[in-house]
Short mmCIF file of C-alpha atoms in Angstrom, two decimals:
data_model
loop_
_atom_site.label_atom_id
_atom_site.label_comp_id
_atom_site.label_asym_id
_atom_site.label_seq_id
_atom_site.Cartn_x
_atom_site.Cartn_y
_atom_site.Cartn_z
CA MET A 1 22.18 6.59 15.65
CA THR A 2 19.25 7.31 13.20
CA ARG A 3 19.54 10.53 11.49
CA PRO A 4 16.38 12.85 11.02
CA SER A 5 17.30 12.31 6.98
CA ASP A 6 16.78 8.68 7.46
CA LEU A 7 13.11 8.82 9.07
CA VAL A 8 11.75 11.37 6.52
CA ARG A 9 13.34 8.95 3.90
CA ARG A 10 11.51 6.11 5.52
CA ALA A 11 8.37 8.18 5.52
CA VAL A 12 8.12 8.84 2.14
CA ASP A 13 8.79 5.28 0.96
CA ILE A 14 5.83 4.14 3.31
CA ALA A 15 3.72 7.16 1.79
CA THR A 16 4.83 6.26 -1.87
CA ALA A 17 3.97 2.39 -1.28
CA VAL A 18 0.54 3.13 -0.02
CA VAL A 19 -0.53 5.28 -2.53
CA GLY A 20 0.83 3.06 -5.19
CA GLY A 21 -0.75 0.30 -3.78
CA LEU A 22 -4.04 2.01 -3.64
CA VAL A 23 -3.81 2.46 -7.38
CA VAL A 24 -1.89 -0.53 -8.26
CA VAL A 25 -4.12 -3.09 -6.54
CA PRO A 26 -7.35 -2.10 -8.04
CA ILE A 27 -6.09 -2.14 -11.61
CA GLY A 28 -4.44 -5.72 -10.96
CA ALA A 29 -7.68 -7.04 -9.52
CA VAL A 30 -9.56 -6.07 -12.59
CA ALA A 31 -6.83 -7.29 -14.95
CA ALA A 32 -6.84 -10.51 -13.20
CA LEU A 33 -10.78 -11.01 -13.28
CA ALA A 34 -10.53 -10.24 -17.17
CA LEU A 35 -7.96 -12.70 -17.94
CA ARG A 36 -9.30 -15.43 -15.65
CA ILE A 37 -12.53 -15.10 -17.82
CA ALA A 38 -10.44 -14.95 -21.05
CA VAL A 39 -7.60 -17.58 -20.29
CA GLY A 40 -8.84 -19.86 -17.27
CA PRO A 41 -7.15 -20.57 -14.25
CA GLY A 42 -3.79 -19.38 -13.35
CA VAL A 43 -3.61 -15.41 -14.25
CA ILE A 44 -0.15 -14.69 -12.93
CA TYR A 45 2.72 -17.48 -13.15
CA ARG A 46 6.50 -17.53 -12.06
CA GLN A 47 9.42 -17.45 -14.52
CA ARG A 48 12.93 -17.97 -13.55
CA ARG A 49 15.36 -15.10 -14.59
CA LEU A 50 18.97 -14.32 -13.56
CA GLY A 51 19.22 -11.23 -11.56
CA ARG A 52 21.95 -9.20 -10.30
CA GLY A 53 25.62 -11.11 -10.44
CA GLY A 54 23.88 -14.15 -12.48
CA HIS A 55 21.61 -14.96 -9.31
CA PRO A 56 18.42 -16.72 -10.17
CA PHE A 57 15.23 -15.06 -9.00
CA GLU A 58 11.74 -16.18 -9.75
CA MET A 59 9.84 -13.45 -11.40
CA LEU A 60 5.89 -12.91 -11.22
CA LYS A 61 4.30 -12.19 -14.56
CA VAL A 62 0.97 -12.14 -15.85
CA ARG A 63 -0.45 -14.76 -17.95
CA THR A 64 -1.70 -13.31 -21.33
CA MET A 65 -1.51 -16.05 -23.65
CA ARG A 66 -3.65 -19.51 -23.39
CA HIS A 67 -1.62 -22.63 -23.19
CA PRO A 68 -0.32 -24.12 -26.08
CA LYS A 69 -2.20 -26.97 -28.00
CA PRO A 70 0.09 -29.99 -28.40
CA GLY A 71 2.64 -29.88 -31.01
CA ARG A 72 1.97 -26.18 -31.17
CA GLU A 73 4.36 -25.07 -28.43
CA ALA A 74 7.05 -23.32 -30.31
CA PRO A 75 7.29 -19.49 -30.61
CA GLU A 76 6.06 -18.97 -33.97
CA PHE A 77 2.64 -19.92 -32.59
CA ASP A 78 2.33 -17.08 -29.84
CA ASP A 79 0.45 -14.76 -32.23
CA GLU A 80 -2.44 -17.68 -32.07
CA ARG A 81 -1.97 -17.94 -28.22
CA LEU A 82 -2.26 -14.26 -27.40
CA THR A 83 -5.58 -13.59 -26.44
CA ARG A 84 -7.51 -9.93 -27.44
CA THR A 85 -7.51 -9.28 -23.42
CA GLY A 86 -4.00 -9.87 -23.29
CA GLN A 87 -2.94 -7.87 -26.10
CA TRP A 88 -4.88 -4.91 -24.61
CA LEU A 89 -3.17 -5.66 -21.21
CA ARG A 90 0.35 -5.80 -22.93
CA SER A 91 -0.24 -2.18 -24.48
CA LYS A 92 -1.15 -0.35 -21.65
CA SER A 93 1.54 -2.43 -19.65
CA ILE A 94 -0.69 -3.63 -17.21
CA ASP A 95 0.65 -6.95 -17.48
CA GLU A 96 3.69 -5.62 -16.03
CA LEU A 97 2.53 -4.83 -12.55
CA PRO A 98 3.37 -8.00 -10.85
CA SER A 99 6.82 -7.17 -11.55
CA LEU A 100 6.76 -4.51 -8.90
CA TRP A 101 6.68 -7.19 -6.63
CA ASN A 102 10.05 -8.45 -7.50
#
């Protein structure tokens, strides 16, 4: 039997998701367009991570860096790969928006 408190909780969850979506989607769309211009196609990528209990899952990430040049794939070259747009998105934590889906 469903309790009234469960129905209220569900209604609050749905309302929060709708309002959050109305805020996040336009910001994400503008960020995706800016990144598409700055780094080219492939704005969002998947990264495999370990989750709860050591179970792997695929996390969505925003690509804020250019692809590495051959022979310059090491982490010490990350600064030269980071775009100005990507740096700004990171400073505002907009690059973390796809993690809400996770």
